Coordinates of C-alpha atoms and ligand atoms in Angstrom, one line a residue:
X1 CA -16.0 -20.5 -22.7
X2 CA -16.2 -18.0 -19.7
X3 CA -16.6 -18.9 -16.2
X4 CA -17.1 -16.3 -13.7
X5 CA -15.4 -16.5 -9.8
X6 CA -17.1 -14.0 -7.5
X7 CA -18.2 -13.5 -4.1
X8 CA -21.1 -13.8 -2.3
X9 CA -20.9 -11.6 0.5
X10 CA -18.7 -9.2 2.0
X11 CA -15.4 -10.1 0.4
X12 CA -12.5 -12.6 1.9
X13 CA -14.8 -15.8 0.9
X14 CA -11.7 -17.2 -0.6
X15 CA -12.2 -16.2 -4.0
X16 CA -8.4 -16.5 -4.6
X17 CA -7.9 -20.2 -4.0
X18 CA -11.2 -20.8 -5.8
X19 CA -9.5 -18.9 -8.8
X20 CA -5.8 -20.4 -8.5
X21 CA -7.5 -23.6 -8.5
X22 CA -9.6 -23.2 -11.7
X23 CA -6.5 -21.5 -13.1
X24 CA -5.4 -24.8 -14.1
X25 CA -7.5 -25.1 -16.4
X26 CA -8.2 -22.3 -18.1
X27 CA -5.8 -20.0 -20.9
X28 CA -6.9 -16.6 -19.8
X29 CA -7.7 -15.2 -16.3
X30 CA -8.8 -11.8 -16.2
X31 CA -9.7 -9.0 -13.3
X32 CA -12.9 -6.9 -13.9
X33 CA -13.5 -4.7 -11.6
X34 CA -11.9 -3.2 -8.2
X35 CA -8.2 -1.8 -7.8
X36 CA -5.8 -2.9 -4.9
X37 CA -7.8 -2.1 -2.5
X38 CA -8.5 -5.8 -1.7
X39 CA -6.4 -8.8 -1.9
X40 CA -6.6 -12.6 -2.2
X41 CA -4.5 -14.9 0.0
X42 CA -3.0 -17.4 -2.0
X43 CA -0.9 -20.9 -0.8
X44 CA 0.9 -22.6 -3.1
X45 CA 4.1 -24.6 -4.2
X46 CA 5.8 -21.0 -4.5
X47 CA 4.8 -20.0 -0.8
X48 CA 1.9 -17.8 0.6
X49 CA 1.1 -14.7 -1.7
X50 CA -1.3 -11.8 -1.0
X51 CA -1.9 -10.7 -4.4
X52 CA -3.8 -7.2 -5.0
X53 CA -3.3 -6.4 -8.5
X54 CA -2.4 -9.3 -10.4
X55 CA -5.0 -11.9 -11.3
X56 CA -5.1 -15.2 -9.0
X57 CA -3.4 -16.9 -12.5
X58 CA -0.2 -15.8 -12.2
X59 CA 1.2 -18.6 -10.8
X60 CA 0.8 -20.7 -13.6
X61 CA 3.1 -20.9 -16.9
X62 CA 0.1 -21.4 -19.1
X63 CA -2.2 -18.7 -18.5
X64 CA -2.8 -15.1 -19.5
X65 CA -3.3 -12.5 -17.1
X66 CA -5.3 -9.9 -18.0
X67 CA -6.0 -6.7 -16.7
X68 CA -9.6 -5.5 -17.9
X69 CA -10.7 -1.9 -18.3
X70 CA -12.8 -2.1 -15.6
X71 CA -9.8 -2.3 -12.5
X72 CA -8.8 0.7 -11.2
X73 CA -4.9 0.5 -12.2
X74 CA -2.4 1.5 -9.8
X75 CA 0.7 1.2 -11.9
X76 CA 3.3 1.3 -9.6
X77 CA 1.9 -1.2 -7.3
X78 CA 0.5 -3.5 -10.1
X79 CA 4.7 -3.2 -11.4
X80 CA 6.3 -3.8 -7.6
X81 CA 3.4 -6.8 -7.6
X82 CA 5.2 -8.5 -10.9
X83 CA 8.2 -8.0 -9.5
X84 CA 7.3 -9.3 -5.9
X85 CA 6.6 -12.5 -7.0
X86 CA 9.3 -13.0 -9.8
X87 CA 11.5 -12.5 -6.8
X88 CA 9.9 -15.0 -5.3
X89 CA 11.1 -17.8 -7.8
X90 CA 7.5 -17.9 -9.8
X91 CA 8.3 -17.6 -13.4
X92 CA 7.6 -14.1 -15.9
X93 CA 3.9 -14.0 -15.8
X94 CA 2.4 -13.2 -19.4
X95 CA 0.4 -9.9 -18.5
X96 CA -1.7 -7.8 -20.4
X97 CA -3.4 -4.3 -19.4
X98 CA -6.3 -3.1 -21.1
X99 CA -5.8 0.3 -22.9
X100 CA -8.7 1.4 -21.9
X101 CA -8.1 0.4 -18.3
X102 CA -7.7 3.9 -16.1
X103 CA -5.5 4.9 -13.8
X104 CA -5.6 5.7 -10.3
X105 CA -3.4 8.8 -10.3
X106 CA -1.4 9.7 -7.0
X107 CA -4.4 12.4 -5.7
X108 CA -6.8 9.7 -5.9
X109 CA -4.7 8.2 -3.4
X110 CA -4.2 11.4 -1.1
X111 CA -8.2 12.8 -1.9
X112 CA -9.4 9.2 -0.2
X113 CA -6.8 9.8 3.0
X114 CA -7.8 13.9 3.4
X115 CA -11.9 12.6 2.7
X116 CA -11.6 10.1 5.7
X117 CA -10.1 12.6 7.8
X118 CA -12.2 15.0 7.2
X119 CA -15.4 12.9 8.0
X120 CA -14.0 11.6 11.2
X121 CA -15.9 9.3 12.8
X122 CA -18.5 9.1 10.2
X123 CA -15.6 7.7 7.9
X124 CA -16.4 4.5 5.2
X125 CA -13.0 2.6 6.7
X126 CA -12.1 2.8 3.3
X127 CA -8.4 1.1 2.7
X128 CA -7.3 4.4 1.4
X129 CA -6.4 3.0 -2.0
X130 CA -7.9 6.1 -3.7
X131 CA -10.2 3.9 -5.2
X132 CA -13.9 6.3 -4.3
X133 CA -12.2 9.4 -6.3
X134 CA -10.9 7.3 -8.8
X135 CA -14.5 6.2 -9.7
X136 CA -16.0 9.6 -8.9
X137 CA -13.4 11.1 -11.6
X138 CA -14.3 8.3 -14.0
X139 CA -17.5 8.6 -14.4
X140 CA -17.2 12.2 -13.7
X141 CA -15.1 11.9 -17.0
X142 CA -12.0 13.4 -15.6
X143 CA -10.6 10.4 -15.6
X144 CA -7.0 9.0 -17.4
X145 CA -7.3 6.2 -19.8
X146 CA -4.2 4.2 -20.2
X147 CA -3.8 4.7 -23.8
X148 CA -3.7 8.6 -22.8
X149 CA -0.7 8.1 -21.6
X150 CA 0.9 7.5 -24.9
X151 CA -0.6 10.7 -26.6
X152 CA 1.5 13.7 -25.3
X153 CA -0.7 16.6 -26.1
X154 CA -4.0 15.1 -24.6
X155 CA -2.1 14.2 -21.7
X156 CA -0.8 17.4 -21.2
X157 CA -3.6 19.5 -21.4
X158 CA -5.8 17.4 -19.3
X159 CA -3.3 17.6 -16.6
X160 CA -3.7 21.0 -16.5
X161 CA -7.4 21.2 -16.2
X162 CA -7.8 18.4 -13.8
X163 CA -5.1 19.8 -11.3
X164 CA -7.5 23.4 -11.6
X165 CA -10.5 21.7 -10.0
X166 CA -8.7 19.3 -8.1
X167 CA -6.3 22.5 -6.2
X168 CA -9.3 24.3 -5.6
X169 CA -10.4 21.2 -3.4
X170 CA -7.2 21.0 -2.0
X171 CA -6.8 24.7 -0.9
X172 CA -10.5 25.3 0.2
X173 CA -11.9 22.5 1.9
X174 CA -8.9 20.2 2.7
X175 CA -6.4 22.9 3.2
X176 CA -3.7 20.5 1.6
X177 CA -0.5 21.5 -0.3
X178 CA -1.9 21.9 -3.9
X179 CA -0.4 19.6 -7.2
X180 CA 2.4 20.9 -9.6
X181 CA 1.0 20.0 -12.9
X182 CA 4.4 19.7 -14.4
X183 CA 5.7 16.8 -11.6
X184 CA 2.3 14.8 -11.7
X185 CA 3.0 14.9 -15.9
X186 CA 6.6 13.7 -14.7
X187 CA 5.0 11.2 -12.6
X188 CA 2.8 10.1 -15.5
X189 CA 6.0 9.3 -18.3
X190 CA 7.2 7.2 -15.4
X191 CA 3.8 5.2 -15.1
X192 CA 3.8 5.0 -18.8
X193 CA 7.4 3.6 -19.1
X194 CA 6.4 1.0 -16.4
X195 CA 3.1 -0.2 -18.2
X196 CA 4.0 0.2 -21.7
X197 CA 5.4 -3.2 -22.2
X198 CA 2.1 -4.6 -21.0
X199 CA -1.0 -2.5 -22.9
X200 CA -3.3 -4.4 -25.2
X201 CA -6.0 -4.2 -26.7
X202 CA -7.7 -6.4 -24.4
X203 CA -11.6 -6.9 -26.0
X204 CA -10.1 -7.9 -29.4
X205 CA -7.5 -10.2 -27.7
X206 CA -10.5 -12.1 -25.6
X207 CA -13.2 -12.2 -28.1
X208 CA -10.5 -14.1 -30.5
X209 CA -9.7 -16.1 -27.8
X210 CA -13.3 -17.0 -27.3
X211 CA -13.3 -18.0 -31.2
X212 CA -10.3 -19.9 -30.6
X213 CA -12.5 -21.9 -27.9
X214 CA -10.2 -21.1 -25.1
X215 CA -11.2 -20.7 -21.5
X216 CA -11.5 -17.5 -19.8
X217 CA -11.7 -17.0 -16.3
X218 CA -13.1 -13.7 -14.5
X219 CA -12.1 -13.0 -11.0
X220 CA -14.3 -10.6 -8.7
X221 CA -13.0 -9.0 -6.2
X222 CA -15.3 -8.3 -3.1
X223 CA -18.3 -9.8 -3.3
X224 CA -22.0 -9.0 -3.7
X225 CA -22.9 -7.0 -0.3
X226 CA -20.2 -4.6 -1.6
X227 CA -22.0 -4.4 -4.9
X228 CA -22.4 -0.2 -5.1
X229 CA -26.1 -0.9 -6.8
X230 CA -27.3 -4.2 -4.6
X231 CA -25.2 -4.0 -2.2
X232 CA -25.3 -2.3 1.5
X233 CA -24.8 1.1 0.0
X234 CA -23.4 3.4 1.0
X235 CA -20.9 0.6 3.0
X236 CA -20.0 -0.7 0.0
X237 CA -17.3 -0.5 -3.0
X238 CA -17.4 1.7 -6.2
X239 CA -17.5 -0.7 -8.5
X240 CA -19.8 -3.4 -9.4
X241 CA -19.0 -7.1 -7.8
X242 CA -21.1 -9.1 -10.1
X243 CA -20.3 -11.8 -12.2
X244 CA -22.8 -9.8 -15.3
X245 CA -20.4 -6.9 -15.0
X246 CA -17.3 -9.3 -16.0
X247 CA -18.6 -8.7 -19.7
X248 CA -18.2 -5.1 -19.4
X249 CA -15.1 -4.8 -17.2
X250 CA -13.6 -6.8 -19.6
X251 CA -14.9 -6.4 -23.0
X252 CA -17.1 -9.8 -23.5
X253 CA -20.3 -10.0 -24.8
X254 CA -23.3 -10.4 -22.8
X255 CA -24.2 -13.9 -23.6
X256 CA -20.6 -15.1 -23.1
X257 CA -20.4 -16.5 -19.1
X258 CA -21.4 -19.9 -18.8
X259 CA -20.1 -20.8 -15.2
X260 CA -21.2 -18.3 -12.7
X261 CA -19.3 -20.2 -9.6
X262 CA -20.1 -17.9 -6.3
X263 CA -17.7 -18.3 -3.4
X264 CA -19.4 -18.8 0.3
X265 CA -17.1 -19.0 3.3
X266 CA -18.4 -21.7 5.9
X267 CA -19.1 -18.6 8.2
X268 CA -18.9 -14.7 7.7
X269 CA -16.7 -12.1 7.6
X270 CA -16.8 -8.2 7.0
X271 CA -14.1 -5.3 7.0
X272 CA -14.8 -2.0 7.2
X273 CA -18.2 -0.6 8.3
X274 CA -21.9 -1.6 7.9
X275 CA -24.5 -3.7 8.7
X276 CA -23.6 -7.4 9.7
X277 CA -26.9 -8.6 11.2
X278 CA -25.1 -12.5 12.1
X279 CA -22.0 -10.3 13.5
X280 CA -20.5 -12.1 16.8
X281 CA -18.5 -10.3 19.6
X282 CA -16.1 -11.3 22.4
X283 CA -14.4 -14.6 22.9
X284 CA -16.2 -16.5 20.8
X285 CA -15.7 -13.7 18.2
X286 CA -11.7 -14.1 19.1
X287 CA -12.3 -17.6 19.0
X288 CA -13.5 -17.9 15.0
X289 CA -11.0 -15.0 14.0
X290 CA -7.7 -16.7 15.2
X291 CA -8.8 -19.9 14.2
X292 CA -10.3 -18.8 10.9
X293 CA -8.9 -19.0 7.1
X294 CA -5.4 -20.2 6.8
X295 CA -3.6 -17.6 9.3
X296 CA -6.9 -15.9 11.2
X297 CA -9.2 -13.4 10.0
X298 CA -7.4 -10.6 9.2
X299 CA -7.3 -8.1 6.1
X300 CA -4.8 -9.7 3.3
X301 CA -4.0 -6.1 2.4
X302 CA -4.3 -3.7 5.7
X303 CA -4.0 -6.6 8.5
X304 CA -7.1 -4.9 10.2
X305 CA -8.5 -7.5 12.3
X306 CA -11.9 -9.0 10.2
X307 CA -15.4 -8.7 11.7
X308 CA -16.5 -12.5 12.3
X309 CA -20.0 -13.5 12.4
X310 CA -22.3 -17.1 11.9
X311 CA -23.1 -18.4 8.6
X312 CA -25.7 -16.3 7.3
X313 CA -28.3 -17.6 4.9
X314 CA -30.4 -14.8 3.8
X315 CA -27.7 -12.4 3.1
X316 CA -26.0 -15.2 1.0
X317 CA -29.1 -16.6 -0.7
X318 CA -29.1 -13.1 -2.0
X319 CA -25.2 -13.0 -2.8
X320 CA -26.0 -16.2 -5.0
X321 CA -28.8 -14.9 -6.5
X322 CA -27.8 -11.6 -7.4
X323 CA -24.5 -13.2 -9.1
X324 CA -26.2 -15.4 -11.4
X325 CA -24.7 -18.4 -9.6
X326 CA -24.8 -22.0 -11.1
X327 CA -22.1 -23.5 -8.5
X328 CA -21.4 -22.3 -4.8
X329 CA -18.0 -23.4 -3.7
X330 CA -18.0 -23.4 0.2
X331 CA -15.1 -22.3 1.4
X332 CA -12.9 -22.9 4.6
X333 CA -15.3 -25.8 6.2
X334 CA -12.2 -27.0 8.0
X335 CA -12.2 -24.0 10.6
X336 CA -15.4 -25.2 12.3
X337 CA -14.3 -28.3 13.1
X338 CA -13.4 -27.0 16.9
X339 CA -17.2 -26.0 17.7
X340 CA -19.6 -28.1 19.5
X341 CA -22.6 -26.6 17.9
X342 CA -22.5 -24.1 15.0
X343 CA -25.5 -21.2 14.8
X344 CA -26.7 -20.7 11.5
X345 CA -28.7 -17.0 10.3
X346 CA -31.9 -18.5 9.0
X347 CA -33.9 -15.2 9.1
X348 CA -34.0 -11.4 9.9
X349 CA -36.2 -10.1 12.1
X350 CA -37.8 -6.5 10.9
X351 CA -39.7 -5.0 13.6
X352 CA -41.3 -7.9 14.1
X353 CA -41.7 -9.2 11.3
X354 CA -39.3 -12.6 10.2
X355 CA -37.7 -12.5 6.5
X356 CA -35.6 -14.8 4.7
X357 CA -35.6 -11.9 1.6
X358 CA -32.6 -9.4 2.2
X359 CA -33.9 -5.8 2.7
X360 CA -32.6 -2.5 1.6
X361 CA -29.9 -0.9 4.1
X362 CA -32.2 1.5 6.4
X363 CA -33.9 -1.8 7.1
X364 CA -31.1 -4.2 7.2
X365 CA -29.9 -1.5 10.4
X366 CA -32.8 -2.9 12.2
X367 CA -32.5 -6.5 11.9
X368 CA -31.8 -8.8 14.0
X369 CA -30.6 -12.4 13.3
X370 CA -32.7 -15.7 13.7
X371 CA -30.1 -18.9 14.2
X372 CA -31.0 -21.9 14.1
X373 CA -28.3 -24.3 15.9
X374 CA -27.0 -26.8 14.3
X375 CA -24.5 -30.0 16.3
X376 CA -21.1 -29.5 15.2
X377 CA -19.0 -32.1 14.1
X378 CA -15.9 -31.8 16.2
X379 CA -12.6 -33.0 14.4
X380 CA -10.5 -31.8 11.5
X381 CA -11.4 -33.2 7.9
X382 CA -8.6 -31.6 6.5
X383 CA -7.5 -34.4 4.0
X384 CA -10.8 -35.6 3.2
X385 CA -10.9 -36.2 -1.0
X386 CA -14.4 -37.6 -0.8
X387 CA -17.7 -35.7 0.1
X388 CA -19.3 -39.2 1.8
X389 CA -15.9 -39.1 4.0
X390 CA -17.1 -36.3 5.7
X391 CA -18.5 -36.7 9.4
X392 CA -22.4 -36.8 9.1
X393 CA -22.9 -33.7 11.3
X394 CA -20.7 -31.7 8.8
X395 CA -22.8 -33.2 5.5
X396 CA -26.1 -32.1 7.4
X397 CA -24.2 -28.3 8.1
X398 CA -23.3 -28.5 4.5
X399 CA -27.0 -30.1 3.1
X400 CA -28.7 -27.2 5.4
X401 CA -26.6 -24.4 4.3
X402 CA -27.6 -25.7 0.7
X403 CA -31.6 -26.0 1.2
X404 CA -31.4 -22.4 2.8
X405 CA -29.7 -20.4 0.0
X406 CA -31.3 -22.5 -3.2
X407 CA -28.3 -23.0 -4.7
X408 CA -25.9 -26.0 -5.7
X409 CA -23.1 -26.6 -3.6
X410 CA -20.8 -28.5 -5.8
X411 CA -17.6 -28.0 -4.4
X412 CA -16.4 -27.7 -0.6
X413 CA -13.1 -26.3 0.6
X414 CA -11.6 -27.9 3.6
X415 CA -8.1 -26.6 3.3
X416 CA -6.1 -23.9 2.1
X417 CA -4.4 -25.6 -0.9
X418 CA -4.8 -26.1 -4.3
X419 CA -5.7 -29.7 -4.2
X420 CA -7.7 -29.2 -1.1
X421 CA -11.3 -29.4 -2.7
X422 CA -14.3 -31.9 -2.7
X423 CA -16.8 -31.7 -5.2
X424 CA -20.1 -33.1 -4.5
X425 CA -22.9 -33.4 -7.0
X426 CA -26.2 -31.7 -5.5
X427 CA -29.8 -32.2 -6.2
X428 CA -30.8 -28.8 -6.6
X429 CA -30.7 -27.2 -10.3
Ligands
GDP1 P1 -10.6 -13.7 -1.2 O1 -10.3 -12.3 -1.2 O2 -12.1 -14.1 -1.4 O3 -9.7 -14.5 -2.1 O4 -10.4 -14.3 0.3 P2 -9.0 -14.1 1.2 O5 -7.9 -14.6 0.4 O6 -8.9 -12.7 1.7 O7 -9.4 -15.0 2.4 C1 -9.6 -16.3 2.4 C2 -8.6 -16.9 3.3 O8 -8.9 -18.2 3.6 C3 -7.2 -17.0 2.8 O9 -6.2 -16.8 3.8 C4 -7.1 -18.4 2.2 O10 -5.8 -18.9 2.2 C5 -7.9 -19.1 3.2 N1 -8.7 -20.3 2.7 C6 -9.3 -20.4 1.5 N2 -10.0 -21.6 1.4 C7 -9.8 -22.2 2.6 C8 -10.2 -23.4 3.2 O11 -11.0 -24.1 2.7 N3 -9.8 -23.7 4.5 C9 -8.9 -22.8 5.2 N4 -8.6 -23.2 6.4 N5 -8.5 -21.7 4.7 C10 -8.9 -21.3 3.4

């Protein structure tokens, strides 16, 4: 069976514990979409990882990691990653890269630092990963398949007549030192060397593997608000967040996700631009972000300080609707325990008019939040196994959250770990 973990809001909902945790039981874990531009925190009994590359199933001795065709590859990092962690003490992963996975070539890299630049302050914070011209050059077709790599003449020839259009860029409008088409093909036997031992066929090795009645586990990176279709375009990523494109980012059929579990974090948080209609400022902003996930609220891959913000109910009834979700896991309860009252988003309010249904982003601009205030429960429940031994005040924050967004809560993260879960059976189909 499949079983989908994704996001349903801006990213950082801790989709990576989520993951590690359902790791144990499952054979294969593969990413879909996104390049290393984001990264899950993970704690473990190996020590704290931020992984960016590398699926959250690494850790485990009895899982595949896969690599689908939809990632944006960055070779080198995805190779220092492996060997990051094997450093570490974890054991070898077993990894596999899709051949029809592309790459993100070193321009895509460079083209996303001079594009920034260039636009100043009307820049998309983007990590600078090169992942916006790799997609751009994807679907532009100018893209670089991994199996290319292993065909000399193609890969000769298209370096060639990608460095033409991509020097005339260079020259003209960023007035950068052009690419030698005989280094970057230099560059590329070394990426090839490094990958080789891991390319697969990936679809044919997961659709036996679904015969074989194993379980397969796709990882999202992001989460739906940084969907580039449904999400708060243009603030958003380049490549499809939702659990549906799993299938196609990793060669599934259609039909083949049963689980869709959708990751909310007891509270929000955004980096980068964009709307962020529950956004908080200040101290009490301050407040949330040191205190929040495991080591505060701040980017697993640039350490930029997060964007904090109240729980916010329409934007994540949207999250879980758009993802298909069957389970929310709510994520990182623990951290409120310090408030005395928590605000919750119930509504946006559109010149004039309240919503609960989240709008499309010239509107979302003009928003403004409705809370409703809800008492807090004030003590840590960090250790708690069993969803009844949870104080009633944090139950009702739980119960409300649930009633808001439509969706079944059925698990609830109070704690970084592994083994830090409760799962609670809900009412709601
Ligand atoms: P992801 O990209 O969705 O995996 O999210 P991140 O890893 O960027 O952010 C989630 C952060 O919260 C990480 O530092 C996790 O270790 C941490 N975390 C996850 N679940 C919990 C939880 O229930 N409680 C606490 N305190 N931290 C958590």
């Amino acid at each position: 069976m499949v079983k989908a973990v994704v996001g349903a809001n801006w990213g950082d909902e801790g989709k990576g514990k989520i993951t590690d945790m359902m790791a144990k039981d499952a054979d294969i874990i593969v990413r879909f979409q996104g390049g290393a531009n984001a990264g899950h925190t993970i704690v473990n009994d190996y020590g704290r990882f931020a992984l960016h590359t590398l699926p959250s199933g690494v850790f485990y001795g009895h899982t595949t990691s896969v690599i689908g065709n939809g990632v944006a590859l960055d070779i080198p990092k995805l190779f220092n990653e492996i060997k990051s962690i094997v450093d570490e003490g974890v054991p070898t992963p077993k990894i596999l890269v899709s051949d029809r996975a592309q790459i993100v070539m070193p321009y895509h890299v460079l083209f996303d630092q001079y594009e920034e630049e260039r636009l100043g302050k009307a820049s998309f914070g983007s990590t600078k990963s090169g992942i916006a011209p790799f997609y751009s050059d994807k679907y532009a077709k100018i893209g670089f398949q991994v199996q290319e790599l292993f065909d000399e003449e193609t890969l000769k020839t298209k370096v060639q007549r990608v460095c033409e259009t991509k020097n005339v860029l260079l020259e003209h409008l960023y007035h950068k030192p052009a690419i030698n088409p005989d280094e970057l093909l230099e560059t590329l036997h070394e990426y090839r060397d490094m990958v080789a031992p891991y390319v697969a066929d990936v679809g044919v090795f997961l659709n036996q593997a679904l015969k074989d009645g194993k379980t397969i586990l796709l990882e999202g990176q992001l989460g739906t608000l940084k969907d580039p279709d449904h999400g708060i375009y243009p603030m958003v990523t380049s490549s499809s967040t939702l659990a549906p494109y799993g299938c196609i980012g990793a060669g599934l059929p259609a039909q083949s996700i049963e689980q869709v579990v959708t990751v909310c974090k007891a509270y929000s948080s955004a980096v980068g631009a964009g709307a962020f209609v529950s956004e908080i400022f200040g101290d009490e902003a301050d407040e949330l972000r040191r205190r929040g996930g495991d080591k505060g609220e701040f980017g697993a891959t640039t350490g930029r300080p997060r964007r904090v913000g109240w729980f916010d109910c329409v934007a994540s009834k949207y999250g879980c609707r758009m993802q298909g979700t069957s389970d929310v896991a709510f994520t990182v309860l623990d951290v409120l325990g310090y408030l005395d009252e928590i605000p919750v988003c119930v509504g946006y309010e559109i010149d004039g008019e309240v919503t609960t249904e989240f709008p499309v982003t010239t509107k979302l601009e003009k928003a403004k939040p409705v809370f409703k205030t809800l008492p807090g429960w004030k003590c840590d429940i960090r250790g708690i196994r069993n969803y009844e031994d949870l104080p009633e005040n944090c139950r009702n924050y739980v119960e409300f959250i649930e009633e808001q967004i439509g969706y079944p809560i059925t698990m609830v993260s109070n704690g970084p770990g592994r083994d830090e879960i409760i799962y609670r059976k809900s009412n709601i189909k």
